[in-house]
PDB file of C-alpha atoms in Angstrom:
ATOM      1  CA  UNK I   1     -20.931 200.218-240.512  1.00  0.00           C
ATOM      2  CA  UNK I   2     -17.463 198.786-239.863  1.00  0.00           C
ATOM      3  CA  UNK I   3     -15.876 202.163-240.586  1.00  0.00           C
ATOM      4  CA  UNK I   4     -18.183 203.868-238.067  1.00  0.00           C
ATOM      5  CA  UNK I   5     -17.325 201.320-235.383  1.00  0.00           C
ATOM      6  CA  UNK I   6     -13.628 201.710-236.142  1.00  0.00           C
ATOM      7  CA  UNK I   7     -13.932 205.517-236.035  1.00  0.00           C
ATOM      8  CA  UNK I   8     -15.830 205.375-232.752  1.00  0.00           C
ATOM      9  CA  UNK I   9     -13.179 203.083-231.285  1.00  0.00           C
ATOM     10  CA  UNK I  10     -10.371 205.416-232.402  1.00  0.00           C
ATOM     11  CA  UNK I  11     -12.247 208.394-230.940  1.00  0.00           C
ATOM     12  CA  UNK I  12     -12.743 206.599-227.595  1.00  0.00           C
ATOM     13  CA  UNK I  13      -9.090 205.566-227.431  1.00  0.00           C
ATOM     14  CA  UNK I  14      -7.944 209.088-228.283  1.00  0.00           C
ATOM     15  CA  UNK I  15     -10.184 210.485-225.531  1.00  0.00           C
ATOM     16  CA  UNK I  16      -8.823 207.974-223.040  1.00  0.00           C
ATOM     17  CA  UNK I  17      -5.267 208.917-224.013  1.00  0.00           C
ATOM     18  CA  UNK I  18      -6.008 212.611-223.559  1.00  0.00           C
ATOM     19  CA  UNK I  19      -7.557 212.001-220.152  1.00  0.00           C
ATOM     20  CA  UNK I  20      -4.603 209.861-219.112  1.00  0.00           C
ATOM     21  CA  UNK I  21      -2.203 212.657-220.066  1.00  0.00           C
ATOM     22  CA  UNK I  22      -3.867 215.112-217.674  1.00  0.00           C
ATOM     23  CA  UNK I  23      -2.007 215.358-214.366  1.00  0.00           C
ATOM     24  CA  UNK I  24      -3.651 213.627-211.454  1.00  0.00           C
ATOM     25  CA  UNK I  25      -5.287 216.049-209.029  1.00  0.00           C
ATOM     26  CA  UNK I  26      -3.261 216.819-205.928  1.00  0.00           C
ATOM     27  CA  UNK I  27      -4.397 215.381-202.627  1.00  0.00           C
ATOM     28  CA  UNK I  28      -6.143 218.233-200.833  1.00  0.00           C
ATOM     29  CA  UNK I  29      -4.456 220.288-198.147  1.00  0.00           C
ATOM     30  CA  UNK I  30      -6.477 221.223-195.079  1.00  0.00           C
ATOM     31  CA  UNK I  31      -8.303 224.521-194.972  1.00  0.00           C
ATOM     32  CA  UNK I  32      -7.287 226.048-198.306  1.00  0.00           C
ATOM     33  CA  UNK I  33      -9.491 228.527-200.089  1.00  0.00           C
ATOM     34  CA  UNK I  34     -10.228 227.856-203.739  1.00  0.00           C
ATOM     35  CA  UNK I  35      -7.679 230.468-204.830  1.00  0.00           C
ATOM     36  CA  UNK I  36      -5.003 229.060-202.492  1.00  0.00           C
ATOM     37  CA  UNK I  37      -5.698 225.547-203.792  1.00  0.00           C
ATOM     38  CA  UNK I  38      -5.232 226.787-207.366  1.00  0.00           C
ATOM     39  CA  UNK I  39      -1.982 228.540-206.429  1.00  0.00           C
ATOM     40  CA  UNK I  40      -0.757 225.346-204.744  1.00  0.00           C
ATOM     41  CA  UNK I  41      -1.604 223.285-207.818  1.00  0.00           C
ATOM     42  CA  UNK I  42       0.283 225.735-210.050  1.00  0.00           C
ATOM     43  CA  UNK I  43       3.341 225.668-207.784  1.00  0.00           C
ATOM     44  CA  UNK I  44       3.564 221.881-207.774  1.00  0.00           C
ATOM     45  CA  UNK I  45       2.970 221.728-211.529  1.00  0.00           C
ATOM     46  CA  UNK I  46       5.853 224.184-211.995  1.00  0.00           C
ATOM     47  CA  UNK I  47       8.064 222.085-209.714  1.00  0.00           C
ATOM     48  CA  UNK I  48       7.271 218.941-211.683  1.00  0.00           C
ATOM     49  CA  UNK I  49       8.107 220.764-214.925  1.00  0.00           C
ATOM     50  CA  UNK I  50      11.380 222.315-213.690  1.00  0.00           C
ATOM     51  CA  UNK I  51      14.183 221.807-216.200  1.00  0.00           C
ATOM     52  CA  UNK I  52      17.157 222.383-213.910  1.00  0.00           C
ATOM     53  CA  UNK I  53      18.239 222.296-210.319  1.00  0.00           C
ATOM     54  CA  UNK I  54      18.351 226.109-210.259  1.00  0.00           C
ATOM     55  CA  UNK I  55      14.778 226.349-211.563  1.00  0.00           C
ATOM     56  CA  UNK I  56      13.633 223.811-208.992  1.00  0.00           C
ATOM     57  CA  UNK I  57      15.287 225.734-206.123  1.00  0.00           C
ATOM     58  CA  UNK I  58      13.493 228.933-207.175  1.00  0.00           C
ATOM     59  CA  UNK I  59      10.150 227.102-207.249  1.00  0.00           C
ATOM     60  CA  UNK I  60      10.916 225.430-203.918  1.00  0.00           C
ATOM     61  CA  UNK I  61      11.461 228.898-202.433  1.00  0.00           C
ATOM     62  CA  UNK I  62       8.035 229.931-203.713  1.00  0.00           C
ATOM     63  CA  UNK I  63       6.474 226.785-202.207  1.00  0.00           C
ATOM     64  CA  UNK I  64       8.089 227.508-198.825  1.00  0.00           C
ATOM     65  CA  UNK I  65       6.780 231.081-199.023  1.00  0.00           C
ATOM     66  CA  UNK I  66       3.325 229.685-199.826  1.00  0.00           C
ATOM     67  CA  UNK I  67       3.418 227.275-196.865  1.00  0.00           C
ATOM     68  CA  UNK I  68       4.624 230.004-194.471  1.00  0.00           C
ATOM     69  CA  UNK I  69       2.021 232.466-195.754  1.00  0.00           C
ATOM     70  CA  UNK I  70      -0.667 230.830-193.617  1.00  0.00           C
ATOM     71  CA  UNK I  71       0.999 231.987-190.393  1.00  0.00           C
ATOM     72  CA  UNK I  72      -0.777 234.723-188.494  1.00  0.00           C
ATOM     73  CA  UNK I  73       1.181 237.363-186.552  1.00  0.00           C
ATOM     74  CA  UNK I  74       1.368 235.326-183.341  1.00  0.00           C
ATOM     75  CA  UNK I  75       2.549 232.272-185.276  1.00  0.00           C
ATOM     76  CA  UNK I  76       5.262 234.322-187.009  1.00  0.00           C
ATOM     77  CA  UNK I  77       6.476 235.627-183.648  1.00  0.00           C
ATOM     78  CA  UNK I  78       6.613 232.122-182.186  1.00  0.00           C
ATOM     79  CA  UNK I  79       8.490 230.856-185.251  1.00  0.00           C
ATOM     80  CA  UNK I  80      11.031 233.645-184.876  1.00  0.00           C
ATOM     81  CA  UNK I  81      11.514 232.996-181.152  1.00  0.00           C
ATOM     82  CA  UNK I  82      11.996 229.297-181.902  1.00  0.00           C
ATOM     83  CA  UNK I  83      14.591 230.093-184.599  1.00  0.00           C
ATOM     84  CA  UNK I  84      16.462 232.347-182.185  1.00  0.00           C
ATOM     85  CA  UNK I  85      16.529 229.537-179.612  1.00  0.00           C
ATOM     86  CA  UNK I  86      17.722 227.105-182.287  1.00  0.00           C
ATOM     87  CA  UNK I  87      20.609 229.443-183.144  1.00  0.00           C
ATOM     88  CA  UNK I  88      21.630 229.226-179.466  1.00  0.00           C
ATOM     89  CA  UNK I  89      21.258 225.409-179.677  1.00  0.00           C
ATOM     90  CA  UNK I  90      18.586 225.668-176.980  1.00  0.00           C
ATOM     91  CA  UNK I  91      16.300 223.054-178.457  1.00  0.00           C
ATOM     92  CA  UNK I  92      14.219 222.691-175.296  1.00  0.00           C
ATOM     93  CA  UNK I  93      13.226 226.362-175.524  1.00  0.00           C
ATOM     94  CA  UNK I  94      12.700 226.098-179.281  1.00  0.00           C
ATOM     95  CA  UNK I  95      10.374 223.130-178.731  1.00  0.00           C
ATOM     96  CA  UNK I  96       8.349 225.098-176.168  1.00  0.00           C
ATOM     97  CA  UNK I  97       7.745 227.885-178.707  1.00  0.00           C
ATOM     98  CA  UNK I  98       6.778 225.408-181.398  1.00  0.00           C
ATOM     99  CA  UNK I  99       4.412 223.538-179.073  1.00  0.00           C
ATOM    100  CA  UNK I 100       2.795 226.860-178.253  1.00  0.00           C
ATOM    101  CA  UNK I 101       2.511 227.605-181.978  1.00  0.00           C
ATOM    102  CA  UNK I 102       0.749 224.328-182.874  1.00  0.00           C
ATOM    103  CA  UNK I 103      -1.578 224.773-179.898  1.00  0.00           C
ATOM    104  CA  UNK I 104      -2.380 228.289-181.135  1.00  0.00           C
ATOM    105  CA  UNK I 105      -2.697 227.279-184.831  1.00  0.00           C
ATOM    106  CA  UNK I 106      -3.363 223.529-185.034  1.00  0.00           C
ATOM    107  CA  UNK I 107      -4.207 223.669-188.771  1.00  0.00           C
ATOM    108  CA  UNK I 108      -0.932 225.398-189.718  1.00  0.00           C
ATOM    109  CA  UNK I 109       1.004 222.592-191.424  1.00  0.00           C
ATOM    110  CA  UNK I 110       4.304 224.470-191.497  1.00  0.00           C
ATOM    111  CA  UNK I 111       4.085 225.001-187.735  1.00  0.00           C
ATOM    112  CA  UNK I 112       3.903 221.236-187.293  1.00  0.00           C
ATOM    113  CA  UNK I 113       6.763 220.803-189.743  1.00  0.00           C
ATOM    114  CA  UNK I 114       8.944 223.191-187.758  1.00  0.00           C
ATOM    115  CA  UNK I 115       8.015 221.406-184.529  1.00  0.00           C
ATOM    116  CA  UNK I 116       9.080 218.126-186.137  1.00  0.00           C
ATOM    117  CA  UNK I 117      12.331 219.725-187.281  1.00  0.00           C
ATOM    118  CA  UNK I 118      13.187 221.016-183.801  1.00  0.00           C
ATOM    119  CA  UNK I 119      12.398 217.616-182.300  1.00  0.00           C
ATOM    120  CA  UNK I 120      14.759 216.143-184.914  1.00  0.00           C
ATOM    121  CA  UNK I 121      17.504 218.603-183.951  1.00  0.00           C
ATOM    122  CA  UNK I 122      16.980 217.627-180.305  1.00  0.00           C
ATOM    123  CA  UNK I 123      17.329 213.936-181.177  1.00  0.00           C
ATOM    124  CA  UNK I 124      13.699 213.238-180.208  1.00  0.00           C
ATOM    125  CA  UNK I 125      12.966 211.145-183.282  1.00  0.00           C
ATOM    126  CA  UNK I 126       9.693 209.557-182.185  1.00  0.00           C
ATOM    127  CA  UNK I 127       8.208 212.956-181.311  1.00  0.00           C
ATOM    128  CA  UNK I 128       9.491 214.288-184.626  1.00  0.00           C
ATOM    129  CA  UNK I 129       7.772 211.455-186.523  1.00  0.00           C
ATOM    130  CA  UNK I 130       4.481 212.210-184.760  1.00  0.00           C
ATOM    131  CA  UNK I 131       4.719 215.886-185.740  1.00  0.00           C
ATOM    132  CA  UNK I 132       5.580 214.892-189.320  1.00  0.00           C
ATOM    133  CA  UNK I 133       2.533 212.640-189.483  1.00  0.00           C
ATOM    134  CA  UNK I 134       0.405 215.646-188.539  1.00  0.00           C
ATOM    135  CA  UNK I 135       2.108 217.761-191.230  1.00  0.00           C
ATOM    136  CA  UNK I 136       1.226 215.126-193.822  1.00  0.00           C
ATOM    137  CA  UNK I 137      -2.390 214.980-192.669  1.00  0.00           C
ATOM    138  CA  UNK I 138      -2.643 218.725-193.248  1.00  0.00           C
ATOM    139  CA  UNK I 139      -0.402 218.988-196.358  1.00  0.00           C
ATOM    140  CA  UNK I 140       0.183 215.631-198.067  1.00  0.00           C
ATOM    141  CA  UNK I 141       2.467 217.295-200.652  1.00  0.00           C
ATOM    142  CA  UNK I 142       5.018 218.410-198.030  1.00  0.00           C
ATOM    143  CA  UNK I 143       8.031 216.773-199.639  1.00  0.00           C
ATOM    144  CA  UNK I 144      10.406 218.136-196.975  1.00  0.00           C
ATOM    145  CA  UNK I 145       8.408 216.456-194.201  1.00  0.00           C
ATOM    146  CA  UNK I 146       8.432 213.221-196.193  1.00  0.00           C
ATOM    147  CA  UNK I 147      12.195 213.471-196.696  1.00  0.00           C
ATOM    148  CA  UNK I 148      12.627 214.220-192.998  1.00  0.00           C
ATOM    149  CA  UNK I 149      10.606 211.136-192.138  1.00  0.00           C
ATOM    150  CA  UNK I 150      12.867 209.057-194.375  1.00  0.00           C
ATOM    151  CA  UNK I 151      16.000 210.497-192.787  1.00  0.00           C
ATOM    152  CA  UNK I 152      14.725 209.760-189.277  1.00  0.00           C
ATOM    153  CA  UNK I 153      13.759 206.215-190.186  1.00  0.00           C
ATOM    154  CA  UNK I 154      17.237 205.627-191.628  1.00  0.00           C
ATOM    155  CA  UNK I 155      18.749 207.051-188.420  1.00  0.00           C
ATOM    156  CA  UNK I 156      16.599 204.590-186.483  1.00  0.00           C
ATOM    157  CA  UNK I 157      17.886 201.706-188.610  1.00  0.00           C
ATOM    158  CA  UNK I 158      14.541 201.288-190.414  1.00  0.00           C
ATOM    159  CA  UNK I 159      16.074 201.521-193.866  1.00  0.00           C
ATOM    160  CA  UNK I 160      13.387 199.620-195.774  1.00  0.00           C
ATOM    161  CA  UNK I 161      10.604 201.602-194.086  1.00  0.00           C
ATOM    162  CA  UNK I 162      12.437 204.830-194.976  1.00  0.00           C
ATOM    163  CA  UNK I 163      12.250 204.149-198.703  1.00  0.00           C
ATOM    164  CA  UNK I 164       8.488 204.747-199.050  1.00  0.00           C
ATOM    165  CA  UNK I 165       8.452 208.347-197.728  1.00  0.00           C
ATOM    166  CA  UNK I 166      11.670 209.142-199.604  1.00  0.00           C
ATOM    167  CA  UNK I 167      10.238 207.838-202.869  1.00  0.00           C
ATOM    168  CA  UNK I 168       6.980 209.680-202.268  1.00  0.00           C
ATOM    169  CA  UNK I 169       8.945 212.906-201.645  1.00  0.00           C
ATOM    170  CA  UNK I 170      10.929 212.353-204.837  1.00  0.00           C
ATOM    171  CA  UNK I 171       7.711 211.793-206.798  1.00  0.00           C
ATOM    172  CA  UNK I 172       6.547 215.227-205.626  1.00  0.00           C
ATOM    173  CA  UNK I 173       9.903 216.948-206.068  1.00  0.00           C
ATOM    174  CA  UNK I 174      12.188 215.196-208.573  1.00  0.00           C
ATOM    175  CA  UNK I 175      14.959 217.686-207.685  1.00  0.00           C
ATOM    176  CA  UNK I 176      14.870 216.806-203.995  1.00  0.00           C
ATOM    177  CA  UNK I 177      18.283 217.170-202.368  1.00  0.00           C
ATOM    178  CA  UNK I 178      17.730 213.936-200.436  1.00  0.00           C
ATOM    179  CA  UNK I 179      17.198 211.885-203.627  1.00  0.00           C
ATOM    180  CA  UNK I 180      20.597 210.258-203.074  1.00  0.00           C
ATOM    181  CA  UNK I 181      19.259 208.577-199.914  1.00  0.00           C
ATOM    182  CA  UNK I 182      17.005 206.205-201.817  1.00  0.00           C
ATOM    183  CA  UNK I 183      18.478 202.748-201.442  1.00  0.00           C
ATOM    184  CA  UNK I 184      21.040 203.856-198.820  1.00  0.00           C
ATOM    185  CA  UNK I 185      21.699 201.837-195.682  1.00  0.00           C
ATOM    186  CA  UNK I 186      22.922 204.794-193.634  1.00  0.00           C
ATOM    187  CA  UNK I 187      23.533 208.509-193.710  1.00  0.00           C
ATOM    188  CA  UNK I 188      27.150 209.641-193.688  1.00  0.00           C
ATOM    189  CA  UNK I 189      28.470 212.038-191.103  1.00  0.00           C
ATOM    190  CA  UNK I 190      28.449 215.731-192.118  1.00  0.00           C
TER     191      UNK I 190
END
């Protein structure tokens, strides 16, 4: 009897250990098909398992391609027009295109991310933070949006508040370029 109880206990503990070793499911992203959700899970698992900075950059490129893949033709055109305006440092025009994009495709997380980025370039940090919050509602694994939020909060002097999104971004992408900002009081000049 004692041996059976001991064996059952060992079996239960082994099962608990196996379950604990399984990766936690990703928070869901808005509007993904089952196949897209599986592809997303595989991409983030590959990123977590990357063995070098070079491997991580290649996987990051695939993640960016995945995020951009949800753009329809009109969204792609608006993104391109915004990029062209950004190259001319015409951030007001770039913002107009991005606002039009998120109005056209309000569930397109990368559109919101690009809107947040252009607001950041224009120095409109509060508007950028609002756009980033929308990105994270749609795609909670958007480590670049999280890092951007941390950078903005540091720029605003909210160093302690910046640590949470930076740490969350680093938990998603251990190879994050902005990992050196954790614990920093300011961002150096380029």
